[in-house]
């Protein structure tokens, strides 16, 4: 049972350290840098207390104007999980993961709070959509770090946006609430390689947006990605980052999202 | 110099631990739960290597279909910083923080990659906007955790969306790139209390969206928030969560955002 993260962290702790404080701090950055999506899990369940601790860690993340616009729905029911796996594009691990959480952007709760104070909710603001969606992502990433620190593996499921209306109906989401992504959690039963990222020079700019060297850097990165896929697939997959991007942004992507969101009360003005 | 996080972590390490591995894991969740925004920093600079490590940790976060849609701009120039502080609504710490990073959602880079492969970029998809914005938030939160583990304090600056066009002009952002938020980083020179969050029962639901008990829970939370503000302001500030929400969503919020984004090539379909 290859528990990569646990091994990593155990090794780090066994190591003799002269400067304890610096070493501990490096352990957090090592944990962050050790992330890879896990799609194969052992049968081991996750205790409710662990999930509660993970969500509590999520809530501690920064939140815009204290809006706390995230609602998480934990789905245990096997039929619901099977349906969600199907709606997300046939991702079996949505069904098989020990825990599945749906992360929703929720403006209904602030609306209710506003109305409890006699206010009128200003519906459909693009800015509120941005605040709410960002809030969800910040909280979810805290949950992910907490989970990984506890030896769990995770996989984000953006595929819930393949069929957002059906997902919303299934989970009884009211207007002003939409499913941004799901999260599979479980104890890892695989240890995939860490995927290489774009060079730092491409993503971190100084003073202004400068992209003169990006093409050269991207070409170099393409070779790395290509090598990564070849190694991982034992020669069967040959793709590069630019090829992946052509597939992703070279065509319409989930073209139903705009109408769906407007129908649910988002992005109207 | 009240370095709350450093103290916390030092205490944790000094403590004698019998079960090392569990304790370390708890240290990460303790770090996450110890978060509060820092708006007052010492004069101590942050070394370039530390910033590079923070950004590298950020890049390790999950990214939708490997799009890596985040571009970070580090602003050192004092005049630019002063202008940004003003554009963000007069937030002086944008100027005084040791480091200021602008986190931008960047679809120009995937567009370029797509075109390097002879593809045609599909402009203005709502789904691509969601992917890109979520990517930025996931990466930023990883940066924040890395920074806090290294003893730094942070403050997100959503105020850059007060004047997104001017901010874009100042930083030379091309179309398909927009500033989602800024991030102030520095060594803390204050140690504010941790703000209470909504009860777990409000944000974590089981199986479906159920909100029958939310109003009661929110009322209880209102008392906590009210108490928190009174204590922090020594009685001068008296507000509750529902009052805050009335201010935030009971009126239009940054109503220029929709037109700004559409002008820059986002949210057109």
CSV table of C-alpha atoms in Angstrom, one decimal, chain A residues 6 9-10 12-14 20-22 24-37 51-53 55-57 59-68 70-77 80 101 104 106-114 116-123 125-131 133-134 136-143 145-146 149-151 154 156 158 161 170-174 177-178 180-181 195-200 202-212 214-216 218-219 221-222 225 229 240-246 248-255 257-258 261-262 267-269, chain B residues 6 9-10 12-14 20-22 24-37 51-53 55-57 59-68 70-77 80 101 104 106-114 116-123 125-131 133-134 136-143 145-146 149-151 154 156 158 161 170-174 177-178 180-181 195-200 202-212 214-216 218-219 221-222 225 229 240-246 248-255 257-258 261-262 267-269:
chain,number,residue,atom,x,y,z
A,6,UNK,CA,2.8,9.4,4.9
A,9,UNK,CA,6.3,12.8,6.3
A,10,UNK,CA,7.5,9.9,8.4
A,12,UNK,CA,11.1,13.8,7.4
A,13,UNK,CA,10.4,13.3,11.1
A,14,UNK,CA,12.8,10.4,11.6
A,20,UNK,CA,14.1,22.1,14.5
A,21,UNK,CA,12.1,25.2,13.6
A,22,UNK,CA,13.5,25.6,10.1
A,24,UNK,CA,9.4,21.9,10.5
A,25,UNK,CA,8.7,24.8,8.3
A,26,UNK,CA,10.2,23.0,5.4
A,27,UNK,CA,8.0,20.1,6.1
A,28,UNK,CA,4.9,22.1,5.2
A,29,UNK,CA,6.4,23.3,2.0
A,30,UNK,CA,7.4,19.7,1.2
A,31,UNK,CA,3.9,18.6,1.9
A,32,UNK,CA,2.6,21.2,-0.5
A,33,UNK,CA,5.1,20.3,-3.2
A,34,UNK,CA,4.3,16.6,-2.8
A,35,UNK,CA,0.7,17.0,-4.1
A,36,UNK,CA,-0.6,14.8,-6.9
A,37,UNK,CA,-4.2,13.8,-7.5
A,51,UNK,CA,-13.9,15.2,8.0
A,52,UNK,CA,-15.1,17.7,10.6
A,53,UNK,CA,-11.4,18.7,11.3
A,55,UNK,CA,-13.8,21.3,7.1
A,56,UNK,CA,-12.9,23.4,10.1
A,57,UNK,CA,-9.4,23.9,8.6
A,59,UNK,CA,-13.3,27.5,7.2
A,60,UNK,CA,-10.1,29.1,8.6
A,61,UNK,CA,-9.1,30.3,5.2
A,62,UNK,CA,-9.5,33.9,4.3
A,63,UNK,CA,-13.0,34.9,3.1
A,64,UNK,CA,-13.9,38.0,1.2
A,65,UNK,CA,-15.7,40.5,3.6
A,66,UNK,CA,-16.4,37.5,5.9
A,67,UNK,CA,-19.0,36.3,3.4
A,68,UNK,CA,-18.2,32.6,4.0
A,70,UNK,CA,-19.0,28.0,0.8
A,71,UNK,CA,-21.5,25.1,1.5
A,72,UNK,CA,-20.1,21.6,1.5
A,73,UNK,CA,-22.4,18.6,1.0
A,74,UNK,CA,-21.1,15.3,2.1
A,75,UNK,CA,-22.6,12.4,0.0
A,76,UNK,CA,-22.6,9.0,1.6
A,77,UNK,CA,-25.6,7.4,-0.2
A,80,UNK,CA,-26.4,9.3,-5.2
A,101,UNK,CA,-17.7,16.3,-0.8
A,104,UNK,CA,-20.9,24.8,-3.6
A,106,UNK,CA,-23.6,29.8,-1.8
A,107,UNK,CA,-25.1,33.3,-2.1
A,108,UNK,CA,-28.4,32.1,-0.6
A,109,UNK,CA,-27.0,32.2,2.9
A,110,UNK,CA,-25.8,35.8,2.7
A,111,UNK,CA,-29.1,36.6,1.0
A,112,UNK,CA,-31.0,35.2,4.0
A,113,UNK,CA,-28.7,37.1,6.4
A,114,UNK,CA,-29.3,40.3,4.5
A,116,UNK,CA,-32.9,38.9,8.4
A,117,UNK,CA,-31.7,42.5,8.7
A,118,UNK,CA,-34.5,43.8,6.5
A,119,UNK,CA,-32.3,44.3,3.5
A,120,UNK,CA,-33.0,43.6,-0.2
A,121,UNK,CA,-30.6,41.1,-1.8
A,122,UNK,CA,-28.9,42.5,-4.9
A,123,UNK,CA,-29.3,39.5,-7.3
A,125,UNK,CA,-24.0,40.7,-9.5
A,126,UNK,CA,-20.9,39.4,-11.4
A,127,UNK,CA,-18.7,40.6,-8.4
A,128,UNK,CA,-20.7,38.5,-6.0
A,129,UNK,CA,-20.2,35.5,-8.2
A,130,UNK,CA,-16.5,36.1,-8.2
A,131,UNK,CA,-16.4,36.6,-4.4
A,133,UNK,CA,-16.5,31.2,-6.3
A,134,UNK,CA,-13.1,32.4,-5.0
A,136,UNK,CA,-15.1,28.2,-2.3
A,137,UNK,CA,-11.6,27.6,-3.9
A,138,UNK,CA,-9.7,29.1,-0.9
A,139,UNK,CA,-11.6,27.0,1.6
A,140,UNK,CA,-11.3,23.8,-0.5
A,141,UNK,CA,-7.6,24.2,-0.9
A,142,UNK,CA,-7.2,24.5,2.9
A,143,UNK,CA,-9.3,21.3,3.2
A,145,UNK,CA,-3.9,20.6,2.7
A,146,UNK,CA,-5.4,19.4,5.9
A,149,UNK,CA,-1.3,16.3,6.1
A,150,UNK,CA,-3.5,13.5,7.6
A,151,UNK,CA,-2.3,11.0,5.1
A,154,UNK,CA,-7.6,13.8,-2.9
A,156,UNK,CA,-10.9,17.6,-7.5
A,158,UNK,CA,-14.6,19.7,-12.0
A,161,UNK,CA,-20.1,21.1,-14.2
A,170,UNK,CA,-30.0,15.6,-7.2
A,171,UNK,CA,-28.7,17.5,-4.2
A,172,UNK,CA,-31.6,19.9,-3.8
A,173,UNK,CA,-29.6,23.0,-4.3
A,174,UNK,CA,-31.7,26.2,-4.3
A,177,UNK,CA,-26.2,28.0,-4.9
A,178,UNK,CA,-24.1,26.2,-7.6
A,180,UNK,CA,-18.3,24.5,-8.3
A,181,UNK,CA,-16.5,21.2,-7.9
A,195,UNK,CA,3.4,16.3,-12.7
A,196,UNK,CA,5.9,18.9,-13.8
A,197,UNK,CA,4.7,22.6,-13.8
A,198,UNK,CA,5.5,25.5,-16.0
A,199,UNK,CA,8.9,27.2,-15.2
A,200,UNK,CA,8.7,29.7,-12.5
A,202,UNK,CA,6.6,32.0,-16.9
A,203,UNK,CA,4.2,32.4,-14.0
A,204,UNK,CA,6.1,34.9,-11.8
A,205,UNK,CA,6.7,38.3,-13.5
A,206,UNK,CA,8.4,41.4,-12.2
A,207,UNK,CA,6.6,44.8,-12.1
A,208,UNK,CA,4.5,44.3,-15.3
A,209,UNK,CA,3.2,41.5,-17.5
A,210,UNK,CA,6.1,40.6,-19.8
A,211,UNK,CA,5.8,37.5,-22.0
A,212,UNK,CA,8.7,37.9,-24.5
A,214,UNK,CA,7.3,32.7,-22.7
A,215,UNK,CA,7.2,30.8,-26.0
A,216,UNK,CA,10.8,29.5,-25.5
A,218,UNK,CA,6.8,26.8,-23.0
A,219,UNK,CA,8.6,24.8,-25.6
A,221,UNK,CA,8.2,22.7,-20.7
A,222,UNK,CA,6.4,20.9,-23.6
A,225,UNK,CA,5.4,17.2,-20.1
A,229,UNK,CA,3.4,11.2,-20.0
A,240,UNK,CA,2.5,18.1,-24.6
A,241,UNK,CA,1.2,21.0,-22.7
A,242,UNK,CA,0.4,23.0,-25.8
A,243,UNK,CA,-1.5,20.1,-27.2
A,244,UNK,CA,-3.5,19.8,-24.0
A,245,UNK,CA,-4.3,23.5,-24.2
A,246,UNK,CA,-5.4,23.2,-27.8
A,248,UNK,CA,-9.0,22.6,-23.7
A,249,UNK,CA,-9.4,26.1,-25.1
A,250,UNK,CA,-9.4,25.5,-28.8
A,251,UNK,CA,-13.1,24.6,-28.6
A,252,UNK,CA,-16.2,25.5,-26.6
A,253,UNK,CA,-16.0,24.2,-23.1
A,254,UNK,CA,-19.2,23.4,-21.2
A,255,UNK,CA,-21.2,25.9,-23.2
A,257,UNK,CA,-22.6,27.0,-18.0
A,258,UNK,CA,-23.6,30.6,-18.8
A,261,UNK,CA,-25.7,30.1,-14.0
A,262,UNK,CA,-28.1,32.9,-15.1
A,267,UNK,CA,-24.0,36.6,-13.6
A,268,UNK,CA,-27.1,38.6,-14.6
A,269,UNK,CA,-25.4,42.0,-14.2
B,6,UNK,CA,6.1,31.5,14.9
B,9,UNK,CA,4.9,26.6,15.9
B,10,UNK,CA,7.9,26.9,18.2
B,12,UNK,CA,4.4,23.0,19.2
B,13,UNK,CA,7.9,21.8,18.5
B,14,UNK,CA,9.2,22.3,22.0
B,20,UNK,CA,5.6,12.1,16.6
B,21,UNK,CA,3.7,11.4,13.4
B,22,UNK,CA,0.3,12.3,14.7
B,24,UNK,CA,3.2,16.6,13.2
B,25,UNK,CA,0.1,16.1,11.3
B,26,UNK,CA,-1.8,18.2,13.8
B,27,UNK,CA,0.8,20.9,13.4
B,28,UNK,CA,-0.4,21.5,9.9
B,29,UNK,CA,-4.0,21.7,10.9
B,30,UNK,CA,-3.0,24.0,13.7
B,31,UNK,CA,-1.2,26.2,11.3
B,32,UNK,CA,-4.3,26.3,9.0
B,33,UNK,CA,-6.6,27.1,11.9
B,34,UNK,CA,-4.3,29.9,13.2
B,35,UNK,CA,-4.8,32.0,10.2
B,36,UNK,CA,-5.8,35.7,10.5
B,37,UNK,CA,-5.1,38.5,8.1
B,51,UNK,CA,9.2,34.2,-2.6
B,52,UNK,CA,10.3,31.7,-5.2
B,53,UNK,CA,9.7,28.8,-2.8
B,55,UNK,CA,5.3,30.5,-5.7
B,56,UNK,CA,6.7,27.0,-6.3
B,57,UNK,CA,4.5,25.7,-3.5
B,59,UNK,CA,2.2,25.9,-8.5
B,60,UNK,CA,2.0,22.5,-6.8
B,61,UNK,CA,-1.7,23.0,-6.2
B,62,UNK,CA,-4.2,21.1,-8.3
B,63,UNK,CA,-5.0,22.8,-11.7
B,64,UNK,CA,-8.0,22.1,-13.9
B,65,UNK,CA,-6.9,20.1,-16.9
B,66,UNK,CA,-3.4,21.3,-16.2
B,67,UNK,CA,-4.3,24.8,-17.5
B,68,UNK,CA,-2.1,26.6,-14.9
B,70,UNK,CA,-2.3,31.9,-12.8
B,71,UNK,CA,0.2,34.6,-13.5
B,72,UNK,CA,1.7,36.4,-10.5
B,73,UNK,CA,3.2,39.8,-10.8
B,74,UNK,CA,5.6,40.9,-8.0
B,75,UNK,CA,5.6,44.7,-7.6
B,76,UNK,CA,8.6,46.3,-6.0
B,77,UNK,CA,8.5,49.8,-7.5
B,80,UNK,CA,3.5,51.5,-8.5
B,101,UNK,CA,1.9,40.1,-5.4
B,104,UNK,CA,-4.1,37.3,-12.2
B,106,UNK,CA,-4.5,34.3,-17.4
B,107,UNK,CA,-6.2,32.8,-20.4
B,108,UNK,CA,-3.7,34.5,-22.7
B,109,UNK,CA,-1.1,31.8,-22.1
B,110,UNK,CA,-3.3,28.9,-22.9
B,111,UNK,CA,-4.5,30.8,-25.9
B,112,UNK,CA,-0.8,31.2,-27.0
B,113,UNK,CA,-0.2,27.5,-26.4
B,114,UNK,CA,-3.3,26.6,-28.4
B,116,UNK,CA,1.3,27.3,-31.1
B,117,UNK,CA,-0.5,24.1,-32.1
B,118,UNK,CA,-2.4,25.7,-34.9
B,119,UNK,CA,-5.6,25.9,-32.9
B,120,UNK,CA,-8.2,28.7,-32.7
B,121,UNK,CA,-8.8,30.0,-29.2
B,122,UNK,CA,-12.5,29.8,-28.2
B,123,UNK,CA,-12.9,33.3,-26.6
B,125,UNK,CA,-16.4,31.0,-22.5
B,126,UNK,CA,-17.9,31.3,-19.0
B,127,UNK,CA,-16.5,27.9,-18.2
B,128,UNK,CA,-12.9,29.0,-19.0
B,129,UNK,CA,-13.5,32.0,-16.8
B,130,UNK,CA,-14.5,29.7,-13.9
B,131,UNK,CA,-11.5,27.4,-14.5
B,133,UNK,CA,-10.4,32.1,-11.6
B,134,UNK,CA,-10.5,28.9,-9.5
B,136,UNK,CA,-5.8,31.3,-9.2
B,137,UNK,CA,-7.5,30.9,-5.9
B,138,UNK,CA,-6.1,27.3,-5.4
B,139,UNK,CA,-2.6,28.4,-6.2
B,140,UNK,CA,-2.8,31.5,-4.0
B,141,UNK,CA,-4.0,29.6,-1.0
B,142,UNK,CA,-1.1,27.2,-1.3
B,143,UNK,CA,1.2,30.3,-1.4
B,145,UNK,CA,0.0,28.3,3.6
B,146,UNK,CA,3.6,28.2,2.5
B,149,UNK,CA,4.5,28.2,7.6
B,150,UNK,CA,7.6,30.3,7.1
B,151,UNK,CA,6.5,32.8,9.7
B,154,UNK,CA,-0.6,37.8,4.7
B,156,UNK,CA,-5.6,39.2,0.4
B,158,UNK,CA,-9.8,42.1,-3.3
B,161,UNK,CA,-11.2,45.0,-8.4
B,170,UNK,CA,-0.6,50.0,-14.7
B,171,UNK,CA,0.7,46.5,-14.9
B,172,UNK,CA,0.4,46.1,-18.6
B,173,UNK,CA,-2.1,43.2,-18.5
B,174,UNK,CA,-3.1,42.1,-22.0
B,177,UNK,CA,-5.7,38.4,-18.2
B,178,UNK,CA,-7.5,40.0,-15.2
B,180,UNK,CA,-8.4,38.7,-9.3
B,181,UNK,CA,-6.7,39.8,-6.1
B,195,UNK,CA,-12.2,35.7,13.8
B,196,UNK,CA,-15.0,33.2,14.6
B,197,UNK,CA,-16.5,31.3,11.7
B,198,UNK,CA,-20.1,30.1,11.0
B,199,UNK,CA,-20.9,26.8,12.9
B,200,UNK,CA,-19.8,23.7,11.2
B,202,UNK,CA,-24.3,25.6,8.7
B,203,UNK,CA,-21.5,24.9,6.2
B,204,UNK,CA,-21.4,21.1,6.1
B,205,UNK,CA,-24.6,19.4,5.0
B,206,UNK,CA,-25.4,15.7,4.7
B,207,UNK,CA,-26.7,14.2,1.4
B,208,UNK,CA,-28.7,17.3,0.3
B,209,UNK,CA,-28.9,21.0,0.9
B,210,UNK,CA,-30.9,21.5,4.1
B,211,UNK,CA,-31.2,24.8,5.7
B,212,UNK,CA,-34.0,24.5,8.2
B,214,UNK,CA,-29.6,27.8,9.5
B,215,UNK,CA,-31.5,30.9,10.9
B,216,UNK,CA,-31.1,29.7,14.5
B,218,UNK,CA,-26.9,32.2,12.3
B,219,UNK,CA,-28.4,34.1,15.1
B,221,UNK,CA,-23.2,33.1,15.3
B,222,UNK,CA,-24.3,36.8,15.2
B,225,UNK,CA,-19.3,38.0,15.9
B,229,UNK,CA,-15.9,43.1,17.3
B,240,UNK,CA,-23.0,41.2,13.5
B,241,UNK,CA,-22.6,38.8,10.6
B,242,UNK,CA,-26.1,39.5,9.2
B,243,UNK,CA,-25.4,43.2,9.4
B,244,UNK,CA,-22.2,42.7,7.5
B,245,UNK,CA,-24.0,40.7,4.9
B,246,UNK,CA,-26.7,43.4,4.5
B,248,UNK,CA,-22.2,43.4,1.2
B,249,UNK,CA,-25.1,41.9,-0.7
B,250,UNK,CA,-27.9,44.3,0.0
B,251,UNK,CA,-26.6,46.6,-2.7
B,252,UNK,CA,-24.7,46.5,-5.9
B,253,UNK,CA,-21.1,45.5,-5.5
B,254,UNK,CA,-18.4,46.7,-8.0
B,255,UNK,CA,-21.1,47.0,-10.8
B,257,UNK,CA,-17.0,44.2,-13.2
B,258,UNK,CA,-19.2,42.7,-15.8
B,261,UNK,CA,-14.5,41.5,-17.9
B,262,UNK,CA,-16.4,41.4,-21.2
B,267,UNK,CA,-17.7,36.0,-19.9
B,268,UNK,CA,-19.0,36.6,-23.4
B,269,UNK,CA,-20.7,33.3,-23.9
